[in-house]
């Protein structure tokens, strides 16, 4: 969906009132700013006294949609099928941690944190009635981030200096088995078709690895980001030809790279929102969905990767803020076009955007 140029100059203030099924009031700050193409459909903020971190989504076999919202002291599982009536199904306590990451495989959610306790495995098959922890993997105690290569039933967890990236087979989803490890100190992991793109943090690089044989991981290449900050995350476009990267430092742009030839990776374009501190990017279709500190959710059209164009946004304040505030995570992969954003201070937002529909 392409938007007219005049749209970029039009912003509106949102002040929406509704009621959750649980009786909690839905409210959006009167000072929030949003583009006309991005509609706030729901808001959940039950744990603001504790704080929030990442978010992921899950679609059940019956078509109902759920947010898996990271909270400092646990995971909130929220039915978002009707975003005007959000309902928390259950809350799964965990070790208290500012950092938490969540991914899904089959009808299980895998949750890691940076404090202690290993990786929780949550069975989602009983939704919408309930969800519960069915095992805790203790092969490691902490992890900052994880990623699941669903096609190959392989979970990748950020590790330590001795084993920077851990590979765990999900052949038995309730009882993961570590089958390998590789890499250098890193922050985040993206894998498709047994090719791993590793955001190598303070090294200022993206490492690329063939993981098809877990006992013999081979390097396919590595490219350096010029004047890099802390190389934070990356995501491939659907064709696998463009990689988008973020660096979690003030003033460092989100960058688009041509990775069609791994021996000749070239930068094509870059983008940065007014808050000047991008966190994570995700790609669906020809749109990138960026959770951007100080600037909320930003949706960028990357159909022309040499000229990324912002087409929609939402931030829960009337001007950009500096520092590690506002948006932490985003999830744009529901077929319905719903988008999730987790806000560090203000919880879960659910948006609807035509460009995110399958």
C-alpha positions as CSV (number, residue, x, y, z in Angstrom):
1,X,0.0,0.0,0.0
2,X,1.5,3.3,-1.0
3,X,0.5,6.5,0.8
4,X,0.2,10.0,-0.6
5,X,2.9,12.6,0.2
6,X,0.5,14.9,2.0
7,X,0.0,12.3,4.6
8,X,3.4,12.9,6.2
9,X,2.4,16.4,7.3
10,X,-0.7,15.3,9.1
11,X,-0.7,14.1,12.7
12,X,-3.5,13.7,15.1
13,X,-3.8,13.4,18.9
14,X,-5.4,10.3,20.1
15,X,-7.6,10.1,23.2
16,X,-9.4,6.8,23.1
17,X,-11.7,5.3,25.8
18,X,-13.0,1.7,26.0
19,X,-13.3,-1.1,28.5
20,X,-11.3,-4.4,28.8
21,X,-13.3,-7.5,29.4
22,X,-11.4,-7.7,32.8
23,X,-12.8,-4.2,33.7
24,X,-9.6,-2.3,33.2
25,X,-9.9,1.0,31.4
26,X,-8.2,1.5,28.1
27,X,-6.7,4.9,27.8
28,X,-4.2,6.6,25.6
29,X,-2.5,9.8,26.6
30,X,-4.1,12.9,25.2
31,X,-0.5,14.0,24.4
32,X,0.2,11.0,22.2
33,X,1.0,11.6,18.5
34,X,0.1,9.3,15.7
35,X,-0.1,9.4,11.9
36,X,-3.5,9.0,10.3
37,X,-2.6,5.6,8.9
38,X,-1.9,4.0,12.3
39,X,-4.9,3.4,14.6
40,X,-4.6,2.6,18.2
41,X,-6.9,-0.3,18.7
42,X,-6.1,-1.4,22.2
43,X,-3.9,-0.6,25.2
44,X,-3.0,-2.8,28.3
45,X,-1.1,-1.4,31.2
46,X,-1.6,-3.4,34.4
47,X,2.1,-3.6,35.6
48,X,3.4,-0.1,35.1
49,X,4.7,-0.1,38.7
50,X,7.1,-2.9,37.6
51,X,7.9,-2.0,34.0
52,X,7.9,-3.9,30.7
53,X,10.3,-5.2,28.1
54,X,9.9,-7.2,24.9
55,X,6.8,-8.6,23.2
56,X,5.9,-11.4,20.8
57,X,2.7,-12.7,19.3
58,X,1.0,-16.1,18.9
59,X,-2.0,-17.2,16.7
60,X,-3.8,-20.2,18.1
61,X,-5.2,-23.0,15.8
62,X,-8.7,-21.5,16.3
63,X,-7.5,-18.1,14.9
64,X,-7.5,-16.2,18.2
65,X,-4.5,-13.9,18.6
66,X,-2.4,-13.3,21.7
67,X,0.3,-11.0,22.9
68,X,3.1,-12.5,25.0
69,X,4.2,-9.4,26.9
70,X,7.4,-9.3,28.9
71,X,7.1,-7.7,32.3
72,X,10.0,-7.3,34.7
73,X,8.7,-10.0,37.0
74,X,7.0,-12.3,34.5
75,X,5.1,-12.8,31.3
76,X,1.5,-11.6,30.7
77,X,-0.5,-13.5,28.1
78,X,-3.2,-11.3,26.7
79,X,-6.0,-12.2,24.3
80,X,-6.0,-9.4,21.6
81,X,-8.5,-11.0,19.2
82,X,-10.9,-8.1,20.0
83,X,-8.4,-5.3,20.7
84,X,-11.1,-3.1,22.2
85,X,-11.6,-5.7,24.9
86,X,-8.2,-7.0,25.8
87,X,-8.2,-9.8,28.3
88,X,-5.2,-11.1,30.3
89,X,-5.6,-14.9,30.3
90,X,-2.8,-15.5,32.8
91,X,0.4,-14.1,34.2
92,X,3.5,-16.4,34.5
93,X,5.9,-15.2,37.2
94,X,9.6,-15.3,36.6
95,X,12.9,-14.0,38.1
96,X,12.8,-10.3,38.2
97,X,14.8,-9.0,35.2
98,X,14.8,-5.7,33.2
99,X,15.6,-7.8,30.1
100,X,13.4,-10.6,28.8
101,X,13.0,-12.2,25.4
102,X,10.1,-14.4,24.1
103,X,9.7,-16.5,21.0
104,X,7.3,-19.3,20.0
105,X,7.4,-22.7,18.4
106,X,4.4,-24.9,17.7
107,X,2.1,-24.2,20.7
108,X,4.9,-23.3,23.1
109,X,6.5,-20.0,24.2
110,X,10.1,-19.9,25.3
111,X,11.1,-17.1,27.7
112,X,14.6,-16.1,28.8
113,X,15.8,-13.4,31.1
114,X,19.1,-11.9,32.3
115,X,18.8,-12.6,36.0
116,X,18.5,-16.4,36.7
117,X,16.2,-19.4,36.4
118,X,16.9,-20.7,33.0
119,X,14.4,-20.8,30.1
120,X,10.7,-21.2,30.8
121,X,8.7,-23.3,28.4
122,X,5.0,-22.3,28.4
123,X,2.3,-24.5,26.9
124,X,-0.2,-22.4,25.0
125,X,-2.4,-25.3,23.8
126,X,-5.1,-24.7,26.5
127,X,-5.8,-21.1,25.4
128,X,-8.1,-19.2,25.7
129,X,-8.7,-20.8,29.1
130,X,-5.2,-21.0,30.5
131,X,-1.5,-21.4,29.8
132,X,1.2,-22.8,32.1
133,X,4.9,-23.6,32.4
134,X,5.5,-27.2,31.5
135,X,9.3,-27.2,31.9
136,X,12.2,-25.0,32.7
137,X,15.4,-25.6,30.7
138,X,18.4,-25.2,33.0
139,X,21.2,-26.0,30.6
140,X,21.9,-22.2,30.9
141,X,20.8,-19.8,33.7
142,X,20.4,-16.6,31.7
143,X,20.2,-15.3,28.2
144,X,19.6,-11.9,26.7
145,X,18.0,-12.8,23.5
146,X,16.7,-15.9,21.6
147,X,15.5,-16.7,18.1
148,X,13.8,-19.8,16.7
149,X,14.3,-21.1,13.2
150,X,10.8,-22.6,13.0
151,X,11.4,-24.5,9.7
152,X,14.3,-26.4,11.2
153,X,13.1,-26.7,14.8
154,X,16.2,-25.0,16.1
155,X,16.4,-22.5,19.0
156,X,19.3,-20.1,19.2
157,X,20.1,-18.4,22.5
158,X,22.5,-15.6,23.2
159,X,25.2,-17.0,25.5
160,X,28.4,-16.0,27.2
161,X,32.0,-15.4,26.2
162,X,32.7,-19.2,26.3
163,X,29.8,-20.0,24.1
164,X,28.4,-16.8,22.5
165,X,25.5,-18.5,20.5
166,X,23.9,-21.7,21.8
167,X,22.0,-24.0,19.4
168,X,19.2,-26.1,20.9
169,X,17.1,-28.7,19.0
170,X,13.4,-28.5,19.5
171,X,12.7,-32.0,18.1
172,X,11.1,-32.5,21.5
173,X,9.7,-29.0,22.2
174,X,9.3,-29.5,25.9
175,X,12.8,-30.9,26.4
176,X,15.3,-28.9,24.3
177,X,18.8,-30.4,23.7
178,X,21.9,-28.3,23.1
179,X,23.5,-29.5,19.9
180,X,26.1,-26.8,19.2
181,X,27.5,-23.4,19.7
182,X,29.5,-20.8,17.8
183,X,30.4,-17.2,17.3
184,X,31.9,-14.2,19.2
185,X,30.3,-12.0,21.9
186,X,27.0,-10.8,20.4
187,X,23.6,-9.3,21.2
188,X,21.0,-10.7,18.8
189,X,20.4,-13.5,16.4
190,X,18.4,-13.9,13.2
191,X,18.3,-17.2,11.3
192,X,16.6,-18.3,8.0
193,X,17.2,-21.5,6.0
194,X,20.1,-22.4,8.3
195,X,21.9,-19.1,7.7
196,X,22.5,-17.1,10.9
197,X,23.0,-13.4,10.9
198,X,24.6,-12.5,14.3
199,X,24.6,-8.9,15.6
200,X,28.0,-8.9,17.1
201,X,27.6,-6.0,19.6
202,X,30.8,-4.2,20.5
203,X,32.7,-5.8,17.6
204,X,30.8,-3.5,15.3
205,X,30.1,-6.4,12.8
206,X,27.5,-8.8,11.5
207,X,28.7,-12.3,11.4
208,X,27.1,-14.8,8.9
209,X,27.2,-18.5,9.5
210,X,26.1,-21.7,7.9
211,X,24.4,-23.7,10.7
212,X,23.0,-26.6,8.7
213,X,25.5,-29.0,10.4
214,X,25.3,-28.1,14.1
215,X,28.5,-30.1,14.8
216,X,30.5,-28.1,12.1
217,X,29.3,-24.5,12.0
218,X,31.1,-22.6,9.2
219,X,31.5,-18.9,8.6
220,X,30.0,-17.5,5.4
221,X,31.2,-14.0,5.9
222,X,31.4,-11.0,8.2
223,X,31.0,-7.4,7.4
224,X,31.8,-4.3,9.4
225,X,29.5,-1.4,10.0
226,X,31.5,1.8,9.5
227,X,31.8,3.9,12.6
228,X,29.6,1.4,14.3
229,X,27.8,1.8,17.6
230,X,26.7,-1.3,19.5
231,X,25.4,-3.6,16.7
232,X,22.1,-4.6,18.2
233,X,19.8,-6.5,15.9
234,X,19.1,-7.4,12.3
235,X,16.3,-8.7,10.1
236,X,16.0,-10.0,6.5
237,X,13.5,-8.9,4.0
238,X,11.2,-11.7,2.5
239,X,13.5,-12.2,-0.5
240,X,16.5,-12.6,1.7
241,X,18.4,-10.0,-0.3
242,X,18.2,-7.0,2.1
243,X,19.4,-7.0,5.7
244,X,18.3,-4.2,8.0
245,X,20.4,-3.5,11.1
246,X,20.2,-1.4,14.3
247,X,22.8,0.0,16.6
248,X,21.7,0.9,20.1
249,X,23.5,4.2,20.4
250,X,22.3,7.8,20.1
251,X,22.5,9.1,16.5
252,X,23.3,5.7,14.9
253,X,21.0,5.1,11.9
254,X,19.0,2.0,11.0
255,X,20.8,0.7,7.9
256,X,19.8,-1.4,4.9
257,X,22.4,-3.7,3.3
258,X,22.4,-5.6,0.0
259,X,23.4,-9.1,1.1
260,X,22.6,-10.9,-2.2
261,X,26.3,-11.5,-2.5
262,X,27.9,-12.2,0.9
263,X,31.3,-11.5,-0.5
264,X,30.3,-8.0,-1.5
265,X,27.8,-6.6,1.1
266,X,26.9,-3.0,0.3
267,X,25.0,-0.3,2.3
268,X,22.0,1.0,0.4
269,X,20.1,3.3,2.7
270,X,19.5,4.5,6.2
271,X,16.8,5.9,8.5
272,X,16.5,7.5,11.9
273,X,13.5,8.8,13.8
274,X,13.5,12.0,15.8
275,X,14.4,10.3,19.1
276,X,17.7,9.3,17.4
277,X,18.0,6.0,19.3
278,X,16.6,3.0,17.4
279,X,16.1,-0.3,19.3
280,X,14.8,-3.2,17.1
281,X,13.6,-3.6,13.6
282,X,11.3,-6.3,12.0
283,X,10.3,-6.7,8.4
284,X,7.1,-7.9,6.9
285,X,6.5,-7.4,3.2
286,X,8.1,-4.1,2.1
287,X,7.6,-2.4,5.5
288,X,10.0,-2.3,8.4
289,X,8.5,-2.0,11.9
290,X,10.9,-0.3,14.2
291,X,10.6,0.0,18.0
292,X,12.4,3.2,18.5
293,X,13.4,4.6,21.9
294,X,11.9,8.1,22.4
295,X,9.9,7.9,19.2
296,X,7.6,4.9,19.7
297,X,6.7,2.6,16.8
298,X,7.9,3.7,13.3
299,X,6.7,2.0,10.1
300,X,9.1,2.5,7.2
301,X,8.5,1.6,3.5
302,X,11.6,-0.1,2.3
303,X,10.4,-1.1,-1.2
304,X,13.2,1.1,-2.4
305,X,15.9,0.2,0.1
306,X,18.1,3.1,-1.1
307,X,15.3,5.5,0.0
308,X,13.5,4.3,3.1
309,X,10.4,6.4,3.7
310,X,8.5,6.7,7.0
311,X,4.8,6.1,6.3
312,X,3.2,5.8,9.8
313,X,4.1,6.2,13.5
314,X,2.8,6.3,17.0
315,X,4.5,7.7,20.2
316,X,3.0,8.1,23.6
317,X,4.1,11.7,24.0
318,X,3.8,14.8,22.0
319,X,7.5,15.2,21.2
320,X,10.5,12.8,20.9
321,X,12.3,12.0,24.1
322,X,16.0,11.2,24.6
323,X,17.4,8.1,26.3
324,X,16.1,4.5,26.9
325,X,12.3,5.3,27.0
326,X,9.1,4.4,25.3
327,X,9.2,1.5,22.8
328,X,11.1,-1.7,23.5
329,X,9.7,-4.3,21.1
330,X,7.3,-4.8,18.1
331,X,5.5,-7.7,16.5
332,X,3.9,-7.2,13.0
333,X,3.4,-10.8,12.0
334,X,-0.3,-11.4,12.6
335,X,-2.2,-12.2,9.3
336,X,-5.0,-9.8,10.5
337,X,-2.7,-6.7,10.2
338,X,-2.6,-6.1,14.0
339,X,0.7,-4.9,15.3
340,X,2.0,-5.1,18.9
341,X,4.3,-2.6,20.5
342,X,5.6,-2.9,24.1
343,X,6.4,0.4,25.9
344,X,8.8,0.3,28.8
345,X,6.6,2.5,31.0
346,X,3.1,2.1,29.5
347,X,2.7,-1.5,28.6
348,X,1.1,-3.0,25.5
349,X,-0.3,-1.2,22.5
350,X,-2.2,-2.9,19.7
351,X,-2.4,-1.1,16.3
352,X,-4.1,-1.9,13.1
353,X,-2.3,-1.1,9.8
354,X,-3.4,-2.2,6.4
355,X,0.1,-2.7,5.2
356,X,0.7,-5.5,7.8
357,X,-2.2,-7.7,6.6
358,X,-1.4,-10.9,4.8
